[in-house]
Short mmCIF file of N, CA and C in Angstrom, two decimals:
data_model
loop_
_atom_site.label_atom_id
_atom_site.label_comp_id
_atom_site.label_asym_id
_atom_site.label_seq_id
_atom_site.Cartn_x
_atom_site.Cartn_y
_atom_site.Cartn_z
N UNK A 1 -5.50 -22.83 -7.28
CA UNK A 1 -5.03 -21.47 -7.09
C UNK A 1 -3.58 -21.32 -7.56
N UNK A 2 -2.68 -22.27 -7.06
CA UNK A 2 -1.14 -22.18 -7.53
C UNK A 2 -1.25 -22.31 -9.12
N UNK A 3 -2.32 -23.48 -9.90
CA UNK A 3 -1.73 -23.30 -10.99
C UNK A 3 -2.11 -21.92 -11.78
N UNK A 4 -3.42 -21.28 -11.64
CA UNK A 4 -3.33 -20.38 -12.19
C UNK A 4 -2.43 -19.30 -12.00
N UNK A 5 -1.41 -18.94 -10.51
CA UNK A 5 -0.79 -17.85 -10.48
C UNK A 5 0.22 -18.18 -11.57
N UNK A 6 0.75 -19.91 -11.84
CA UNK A 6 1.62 -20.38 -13.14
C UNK A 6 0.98 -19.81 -14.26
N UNK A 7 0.51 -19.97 -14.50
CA UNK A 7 -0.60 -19.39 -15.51
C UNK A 7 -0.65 -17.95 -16.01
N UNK A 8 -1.07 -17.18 -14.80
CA UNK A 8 -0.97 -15.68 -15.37
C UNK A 8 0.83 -15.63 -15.23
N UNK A 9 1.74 -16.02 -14.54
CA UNK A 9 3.13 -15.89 -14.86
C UNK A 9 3.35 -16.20 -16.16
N UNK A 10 3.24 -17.20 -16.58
CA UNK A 10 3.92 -17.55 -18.20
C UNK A 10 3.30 -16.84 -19.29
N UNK A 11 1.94 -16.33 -19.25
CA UNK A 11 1.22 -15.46 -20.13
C UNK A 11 2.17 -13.95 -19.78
N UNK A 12 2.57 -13.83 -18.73
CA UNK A 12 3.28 -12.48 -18.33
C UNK A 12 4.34 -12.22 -18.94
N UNK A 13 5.03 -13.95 -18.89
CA UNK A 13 6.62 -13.49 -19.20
C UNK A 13 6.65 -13.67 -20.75
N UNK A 14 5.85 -14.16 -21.37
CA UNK A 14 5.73 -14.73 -22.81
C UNK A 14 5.58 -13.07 -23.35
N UNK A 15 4.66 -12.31 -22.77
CA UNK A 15 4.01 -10.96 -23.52
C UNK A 15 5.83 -10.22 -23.13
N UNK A 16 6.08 -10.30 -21.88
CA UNK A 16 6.85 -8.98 -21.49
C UNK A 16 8.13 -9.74 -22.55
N UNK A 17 8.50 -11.05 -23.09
CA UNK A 17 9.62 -11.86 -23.73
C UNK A 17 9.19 -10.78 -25.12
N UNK A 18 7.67 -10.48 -25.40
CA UNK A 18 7.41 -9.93 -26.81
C UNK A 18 7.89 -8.61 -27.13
N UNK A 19 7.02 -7.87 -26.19
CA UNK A 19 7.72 -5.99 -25.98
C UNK A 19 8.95 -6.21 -25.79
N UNK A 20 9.70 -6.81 -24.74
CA UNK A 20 11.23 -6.64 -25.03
C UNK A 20 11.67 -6.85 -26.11
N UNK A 21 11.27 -7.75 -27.26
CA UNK A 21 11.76 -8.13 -28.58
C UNK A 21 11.79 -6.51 -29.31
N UNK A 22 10.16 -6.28 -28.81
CA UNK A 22 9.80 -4.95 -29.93
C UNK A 22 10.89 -3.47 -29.55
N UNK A 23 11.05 -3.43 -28.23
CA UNK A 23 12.09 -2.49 -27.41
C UNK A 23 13.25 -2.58 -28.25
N UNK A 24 13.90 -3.97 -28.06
CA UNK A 24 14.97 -3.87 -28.97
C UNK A 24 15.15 -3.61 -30.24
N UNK A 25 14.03 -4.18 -31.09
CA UNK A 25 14.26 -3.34 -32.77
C UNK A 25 13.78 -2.04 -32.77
N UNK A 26 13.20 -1.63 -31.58
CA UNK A 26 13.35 0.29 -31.72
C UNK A 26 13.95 0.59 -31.26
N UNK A 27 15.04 0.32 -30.73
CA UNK A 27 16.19 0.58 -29.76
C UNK A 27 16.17 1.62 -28.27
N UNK A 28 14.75 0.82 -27.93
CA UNK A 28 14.25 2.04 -26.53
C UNK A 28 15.03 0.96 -25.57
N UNK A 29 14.55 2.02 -24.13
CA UNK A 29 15.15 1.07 -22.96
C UNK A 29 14.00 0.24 -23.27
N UNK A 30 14.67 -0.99 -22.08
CA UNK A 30 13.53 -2.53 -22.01
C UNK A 30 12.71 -2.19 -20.89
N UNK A 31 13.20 -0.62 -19.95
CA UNK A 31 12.24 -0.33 -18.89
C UNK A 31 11.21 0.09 -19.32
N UNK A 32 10.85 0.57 -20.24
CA UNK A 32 9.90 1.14 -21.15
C UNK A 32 9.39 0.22 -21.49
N UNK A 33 9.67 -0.72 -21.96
CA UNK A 33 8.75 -2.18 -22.37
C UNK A 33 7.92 -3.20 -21.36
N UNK A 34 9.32 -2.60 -20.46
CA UNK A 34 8.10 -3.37 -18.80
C UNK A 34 7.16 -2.84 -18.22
N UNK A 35 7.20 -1.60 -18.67
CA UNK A 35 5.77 -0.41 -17.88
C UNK A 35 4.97 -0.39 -19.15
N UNK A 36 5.38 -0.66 -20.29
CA UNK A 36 4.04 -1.61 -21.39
C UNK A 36 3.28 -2.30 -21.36
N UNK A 37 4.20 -3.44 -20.83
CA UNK A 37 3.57 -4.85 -20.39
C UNK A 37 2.70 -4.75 -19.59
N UNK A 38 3.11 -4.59 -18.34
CA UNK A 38 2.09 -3.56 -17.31
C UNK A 38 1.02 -3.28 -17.74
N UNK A 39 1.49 -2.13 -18.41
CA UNK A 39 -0.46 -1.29 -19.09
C UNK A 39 -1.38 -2.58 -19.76
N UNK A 40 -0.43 -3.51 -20.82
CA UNK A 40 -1.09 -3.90 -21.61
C UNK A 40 -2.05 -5.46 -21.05
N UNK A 41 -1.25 -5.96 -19.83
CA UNK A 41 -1.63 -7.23 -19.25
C UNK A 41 -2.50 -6.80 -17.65
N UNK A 42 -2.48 -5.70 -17.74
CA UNK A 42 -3.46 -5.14 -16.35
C UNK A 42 -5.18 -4.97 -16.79
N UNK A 43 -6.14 -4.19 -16.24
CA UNK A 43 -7.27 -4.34 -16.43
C UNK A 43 -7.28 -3.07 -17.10
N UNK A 44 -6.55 -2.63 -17.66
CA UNK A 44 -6.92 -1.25 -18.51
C UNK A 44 -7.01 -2.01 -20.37
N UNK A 45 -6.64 -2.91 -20.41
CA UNK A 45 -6.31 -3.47 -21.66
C UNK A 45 -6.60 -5.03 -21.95
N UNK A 46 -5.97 -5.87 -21.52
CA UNK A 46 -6.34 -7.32 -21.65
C UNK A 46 -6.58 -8.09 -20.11
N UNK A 47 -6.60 -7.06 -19.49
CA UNK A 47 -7.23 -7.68 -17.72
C UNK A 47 -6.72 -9.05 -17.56
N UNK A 48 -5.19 -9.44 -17.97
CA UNK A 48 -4.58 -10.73 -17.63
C UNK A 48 -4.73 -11.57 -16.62
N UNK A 49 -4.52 -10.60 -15.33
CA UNK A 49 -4.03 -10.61 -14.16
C UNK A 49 -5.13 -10.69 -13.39
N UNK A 50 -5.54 -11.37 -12.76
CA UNK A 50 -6.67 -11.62 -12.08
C UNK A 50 -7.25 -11.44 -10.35
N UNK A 51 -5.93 -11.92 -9.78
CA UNK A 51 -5.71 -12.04 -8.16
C UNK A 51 -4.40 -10.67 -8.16
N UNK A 52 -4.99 -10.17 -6.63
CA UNK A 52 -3.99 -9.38 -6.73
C UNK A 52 -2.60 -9.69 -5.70
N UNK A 53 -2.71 -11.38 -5.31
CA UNK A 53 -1.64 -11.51 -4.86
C UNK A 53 -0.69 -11.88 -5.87
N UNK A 54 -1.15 -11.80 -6.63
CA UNK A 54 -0.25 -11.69 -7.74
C UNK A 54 0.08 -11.08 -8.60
N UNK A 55 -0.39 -9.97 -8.59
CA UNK A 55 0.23 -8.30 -8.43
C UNK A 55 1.56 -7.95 -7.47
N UNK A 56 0.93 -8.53 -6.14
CA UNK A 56 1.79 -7.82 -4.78
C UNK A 56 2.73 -8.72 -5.74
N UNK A 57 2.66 -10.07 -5.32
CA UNK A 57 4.38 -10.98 -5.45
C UNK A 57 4.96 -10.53 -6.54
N UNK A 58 4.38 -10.22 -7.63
CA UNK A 58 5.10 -10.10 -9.01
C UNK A 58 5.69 -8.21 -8.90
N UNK A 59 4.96 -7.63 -7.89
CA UNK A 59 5.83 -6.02 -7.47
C UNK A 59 7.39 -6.59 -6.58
N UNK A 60 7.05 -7.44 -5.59
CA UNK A 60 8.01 -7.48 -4.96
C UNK A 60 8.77 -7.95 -5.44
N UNK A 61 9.09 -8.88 -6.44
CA UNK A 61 9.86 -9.70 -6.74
C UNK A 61 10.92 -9.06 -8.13
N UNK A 62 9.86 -8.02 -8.94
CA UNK A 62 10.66 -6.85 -9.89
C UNK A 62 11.50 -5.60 -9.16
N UNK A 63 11.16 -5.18 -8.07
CA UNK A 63 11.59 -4.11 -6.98
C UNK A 63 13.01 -4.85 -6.80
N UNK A 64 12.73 -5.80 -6.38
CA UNK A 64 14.07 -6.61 -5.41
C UNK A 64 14.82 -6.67 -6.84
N UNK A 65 14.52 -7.00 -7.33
CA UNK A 65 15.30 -7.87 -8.97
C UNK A 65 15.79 -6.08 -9.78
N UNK A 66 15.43 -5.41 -9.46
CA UNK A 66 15.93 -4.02 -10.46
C UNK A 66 17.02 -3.76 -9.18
N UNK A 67 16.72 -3.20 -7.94
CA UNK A 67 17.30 -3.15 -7.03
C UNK A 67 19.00 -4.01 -7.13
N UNK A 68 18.56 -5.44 -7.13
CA UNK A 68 19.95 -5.76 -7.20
C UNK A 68 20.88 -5.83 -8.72
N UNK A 69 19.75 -5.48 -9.82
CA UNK A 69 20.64 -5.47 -10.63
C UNK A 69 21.31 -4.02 -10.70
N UNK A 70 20.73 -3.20 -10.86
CA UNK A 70 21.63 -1.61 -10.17
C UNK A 70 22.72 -1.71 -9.08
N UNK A 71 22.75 -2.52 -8.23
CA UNK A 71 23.66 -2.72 -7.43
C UNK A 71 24.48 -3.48 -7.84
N UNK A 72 24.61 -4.32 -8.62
CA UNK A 72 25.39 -5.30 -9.16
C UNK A 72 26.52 -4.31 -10.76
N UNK A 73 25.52 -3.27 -11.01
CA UNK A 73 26.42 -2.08 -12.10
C UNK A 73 26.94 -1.25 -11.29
N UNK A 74 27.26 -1.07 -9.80
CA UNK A 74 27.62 -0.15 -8.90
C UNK A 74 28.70 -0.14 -9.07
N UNK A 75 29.70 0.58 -9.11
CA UNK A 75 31.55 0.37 -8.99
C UNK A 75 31.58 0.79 -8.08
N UNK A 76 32.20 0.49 -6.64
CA UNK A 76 32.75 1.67 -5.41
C UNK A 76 33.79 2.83 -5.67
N UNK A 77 34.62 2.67 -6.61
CA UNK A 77 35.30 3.38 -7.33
C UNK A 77 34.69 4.51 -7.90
N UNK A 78 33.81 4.28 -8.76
CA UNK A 78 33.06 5.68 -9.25
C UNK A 78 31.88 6.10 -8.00
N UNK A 79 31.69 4.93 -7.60
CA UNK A 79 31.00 6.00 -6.47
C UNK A 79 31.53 7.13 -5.46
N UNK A 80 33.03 6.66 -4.99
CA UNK A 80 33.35 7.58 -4.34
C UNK A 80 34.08 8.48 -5.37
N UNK A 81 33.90 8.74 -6.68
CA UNK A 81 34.11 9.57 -7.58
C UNK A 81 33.19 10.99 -7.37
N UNK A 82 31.95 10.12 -7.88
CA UNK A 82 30.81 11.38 -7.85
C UNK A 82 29.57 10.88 -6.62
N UNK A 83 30.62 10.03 -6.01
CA UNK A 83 29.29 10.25 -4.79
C UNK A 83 28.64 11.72 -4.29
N UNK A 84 29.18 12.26 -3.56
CA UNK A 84 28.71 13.94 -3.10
C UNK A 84 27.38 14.28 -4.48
N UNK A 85 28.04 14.40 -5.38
CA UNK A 85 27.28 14.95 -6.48
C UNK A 85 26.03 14.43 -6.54
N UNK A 86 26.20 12.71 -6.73
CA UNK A 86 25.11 12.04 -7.37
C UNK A 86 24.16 12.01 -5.94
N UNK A 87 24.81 12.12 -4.69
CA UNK A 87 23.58 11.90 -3.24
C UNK A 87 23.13 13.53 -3.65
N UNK A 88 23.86 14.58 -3.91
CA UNK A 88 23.19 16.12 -3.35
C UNK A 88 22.05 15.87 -4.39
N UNK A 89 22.39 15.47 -5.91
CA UNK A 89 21.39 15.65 -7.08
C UNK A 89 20.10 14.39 -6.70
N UNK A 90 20.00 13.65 -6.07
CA UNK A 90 19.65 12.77 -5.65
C UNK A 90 18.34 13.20 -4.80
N UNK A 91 19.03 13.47 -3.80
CA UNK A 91 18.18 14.09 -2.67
C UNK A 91 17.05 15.16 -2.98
N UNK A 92 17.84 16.22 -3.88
CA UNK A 92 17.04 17.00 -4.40
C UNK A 92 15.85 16.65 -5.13
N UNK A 93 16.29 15.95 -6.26
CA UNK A 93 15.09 14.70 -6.76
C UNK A 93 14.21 14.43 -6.04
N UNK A 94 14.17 13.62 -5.15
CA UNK A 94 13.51 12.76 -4.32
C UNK A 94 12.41 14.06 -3.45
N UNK A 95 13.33 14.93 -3.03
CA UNK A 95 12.42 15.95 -2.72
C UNK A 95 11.29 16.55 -3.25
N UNK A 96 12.15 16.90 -4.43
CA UNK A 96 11.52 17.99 -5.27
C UNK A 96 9.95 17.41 -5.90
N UNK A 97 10.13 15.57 -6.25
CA UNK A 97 9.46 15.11 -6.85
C UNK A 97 8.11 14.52 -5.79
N UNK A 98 8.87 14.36 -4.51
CA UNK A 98 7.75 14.55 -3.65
C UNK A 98 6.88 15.60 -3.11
N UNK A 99 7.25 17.17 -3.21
CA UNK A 99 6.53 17.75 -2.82
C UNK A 99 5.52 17.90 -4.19
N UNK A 100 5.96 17.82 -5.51
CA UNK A 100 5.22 18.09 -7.10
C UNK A 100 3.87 16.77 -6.24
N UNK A 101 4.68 15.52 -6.23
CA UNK A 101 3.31 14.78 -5.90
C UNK A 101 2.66 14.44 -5.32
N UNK A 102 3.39 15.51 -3.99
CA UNK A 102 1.79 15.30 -2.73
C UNK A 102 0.80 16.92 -3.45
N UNK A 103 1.77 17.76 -3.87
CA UNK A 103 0.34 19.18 -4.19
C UNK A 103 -0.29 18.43 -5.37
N UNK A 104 0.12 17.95 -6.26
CA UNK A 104 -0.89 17.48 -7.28
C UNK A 104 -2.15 16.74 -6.43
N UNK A 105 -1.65 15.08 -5.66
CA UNK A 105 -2.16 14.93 -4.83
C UNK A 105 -3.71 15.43 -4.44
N UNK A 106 -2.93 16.24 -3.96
CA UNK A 106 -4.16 17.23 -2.78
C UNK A 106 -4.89 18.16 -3.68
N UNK A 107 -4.04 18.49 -4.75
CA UNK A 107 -5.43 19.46 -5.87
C UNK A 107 -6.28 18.42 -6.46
N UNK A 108 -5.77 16.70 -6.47
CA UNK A 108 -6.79 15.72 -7.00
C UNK A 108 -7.67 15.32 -6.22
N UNK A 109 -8.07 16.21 -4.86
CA UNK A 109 -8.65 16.01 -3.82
C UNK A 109 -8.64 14.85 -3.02
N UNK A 110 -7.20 14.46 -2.92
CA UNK A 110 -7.29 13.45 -1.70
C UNK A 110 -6.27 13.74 -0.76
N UNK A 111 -6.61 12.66 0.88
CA UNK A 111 -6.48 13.31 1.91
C UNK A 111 -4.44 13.75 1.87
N UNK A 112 -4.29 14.31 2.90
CA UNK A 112 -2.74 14.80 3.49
C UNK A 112 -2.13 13.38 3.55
N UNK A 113 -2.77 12.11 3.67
CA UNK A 113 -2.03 10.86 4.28
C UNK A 113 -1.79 9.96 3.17
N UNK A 114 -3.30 10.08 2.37
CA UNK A 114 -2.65 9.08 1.05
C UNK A 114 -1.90 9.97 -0.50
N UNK A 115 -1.86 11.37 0.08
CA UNK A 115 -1.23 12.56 -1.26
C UNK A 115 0.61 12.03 -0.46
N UNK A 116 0.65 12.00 0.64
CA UNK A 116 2.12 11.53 1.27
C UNK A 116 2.67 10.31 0.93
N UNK A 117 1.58 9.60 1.14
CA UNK A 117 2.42 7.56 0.46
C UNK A 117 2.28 8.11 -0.87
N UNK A 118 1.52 8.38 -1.86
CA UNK A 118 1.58 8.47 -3.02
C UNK A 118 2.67 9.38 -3.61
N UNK A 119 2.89 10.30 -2.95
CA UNK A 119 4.17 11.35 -3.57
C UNK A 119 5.51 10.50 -3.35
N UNK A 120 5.56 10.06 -1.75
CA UNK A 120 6.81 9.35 -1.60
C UNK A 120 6.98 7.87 -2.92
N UNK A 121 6.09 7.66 -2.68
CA UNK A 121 6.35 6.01 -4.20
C UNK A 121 6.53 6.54 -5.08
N UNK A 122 5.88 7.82 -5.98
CA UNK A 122 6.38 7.99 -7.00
C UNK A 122 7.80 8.68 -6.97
N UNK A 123 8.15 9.52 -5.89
CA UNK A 123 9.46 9.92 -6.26
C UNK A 123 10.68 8.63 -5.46
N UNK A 124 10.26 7.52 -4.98
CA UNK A 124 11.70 6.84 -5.18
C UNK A 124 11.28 5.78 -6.43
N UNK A 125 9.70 5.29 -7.10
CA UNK A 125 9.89 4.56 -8.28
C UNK A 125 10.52 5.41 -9.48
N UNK A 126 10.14 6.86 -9.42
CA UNK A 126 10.88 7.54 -10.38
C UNK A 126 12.59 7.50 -10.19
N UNK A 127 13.21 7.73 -9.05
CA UNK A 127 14.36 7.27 -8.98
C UNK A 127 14.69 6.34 -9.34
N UNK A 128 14.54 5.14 -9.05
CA UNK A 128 14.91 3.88 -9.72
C UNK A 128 14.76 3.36 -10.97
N UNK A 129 13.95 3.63 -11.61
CA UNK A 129 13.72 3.92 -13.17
C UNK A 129 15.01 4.75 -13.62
N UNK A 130 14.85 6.12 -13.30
CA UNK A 130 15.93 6.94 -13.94
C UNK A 130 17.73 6.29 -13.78
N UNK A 131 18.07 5.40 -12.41
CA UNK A 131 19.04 4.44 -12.29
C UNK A 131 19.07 3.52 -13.54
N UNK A 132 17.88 2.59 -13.50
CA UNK A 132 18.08 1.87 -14.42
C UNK A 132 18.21 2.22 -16.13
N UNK A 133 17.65 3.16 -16.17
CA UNK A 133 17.82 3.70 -17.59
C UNK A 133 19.39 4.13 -17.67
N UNK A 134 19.94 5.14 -16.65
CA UNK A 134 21.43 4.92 -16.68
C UNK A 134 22.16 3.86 -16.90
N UNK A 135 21.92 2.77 -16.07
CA UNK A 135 22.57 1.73 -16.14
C UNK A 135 22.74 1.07 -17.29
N UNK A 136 21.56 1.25 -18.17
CA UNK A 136 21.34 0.73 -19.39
C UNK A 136 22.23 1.25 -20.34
#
């Protein structure tokens, strides 16, 4: 079992080592190349990935890892620059993008409870994306 999670890892990082190559001679973000990889090593395309604890570990372990690298481009200096600004525009976001994806949600006919986890993930993964593309 361990060696294959080695297994689908190095096939992972070898493909996502490729799109990042290709990211860079088109000069896109490399976040764009990791939500490639994604599509292209999931079961919509070359069904790489087999176990899905190795899905979960390989979510948690990119979450934590974007997370601290955004925090690590943080200045406290410019934050208390445009802090006010960037929390009010922020908030609004986070809002705005959750109520868009619990009504979509619920017009895709599912219940009040999973249109709520699903709106909330996409509007803080959309936040953090839009960070990291800044950061970039």
């Amino acid at each position: 079992m361990e060696q294959h999670i080695f297994s689908e890892l190095a096939i992972i990082i070898a493909l996502g080592s490729f799109v990042a190559l290709l990211m860079r001679i088109l000069k896109q973000p490399l976040i764009i190349g990791h939500i490639i990889t994604g599509i292209v090593a999931g079961p919509s395309v070359l069904n790489l990935i087999h176990s899905e604890e190795t899905v979960e570990a390989f979510s948690h372990i990119g979450i934590t890892l974007l997370l601290f690298i955004i925090g690590l481009g943080l200045n406290p200096k410019v934050i208390k620059e445009v802090g006010r600004v960037a929390a009010l525009a922020g908030l609004i976001q986070v809002i705005l993008t959750t109520l868009l994806g619990y009504g979509l949600m619920l017009m895709l006919g599912h219940s009040g409870q999973t249109a709520g986890m699903v709106a909330v993930a996409i509007a803080f993964s959309s936040t953090i994306i839009v960070l990291k593309l800044i950061s970039d």
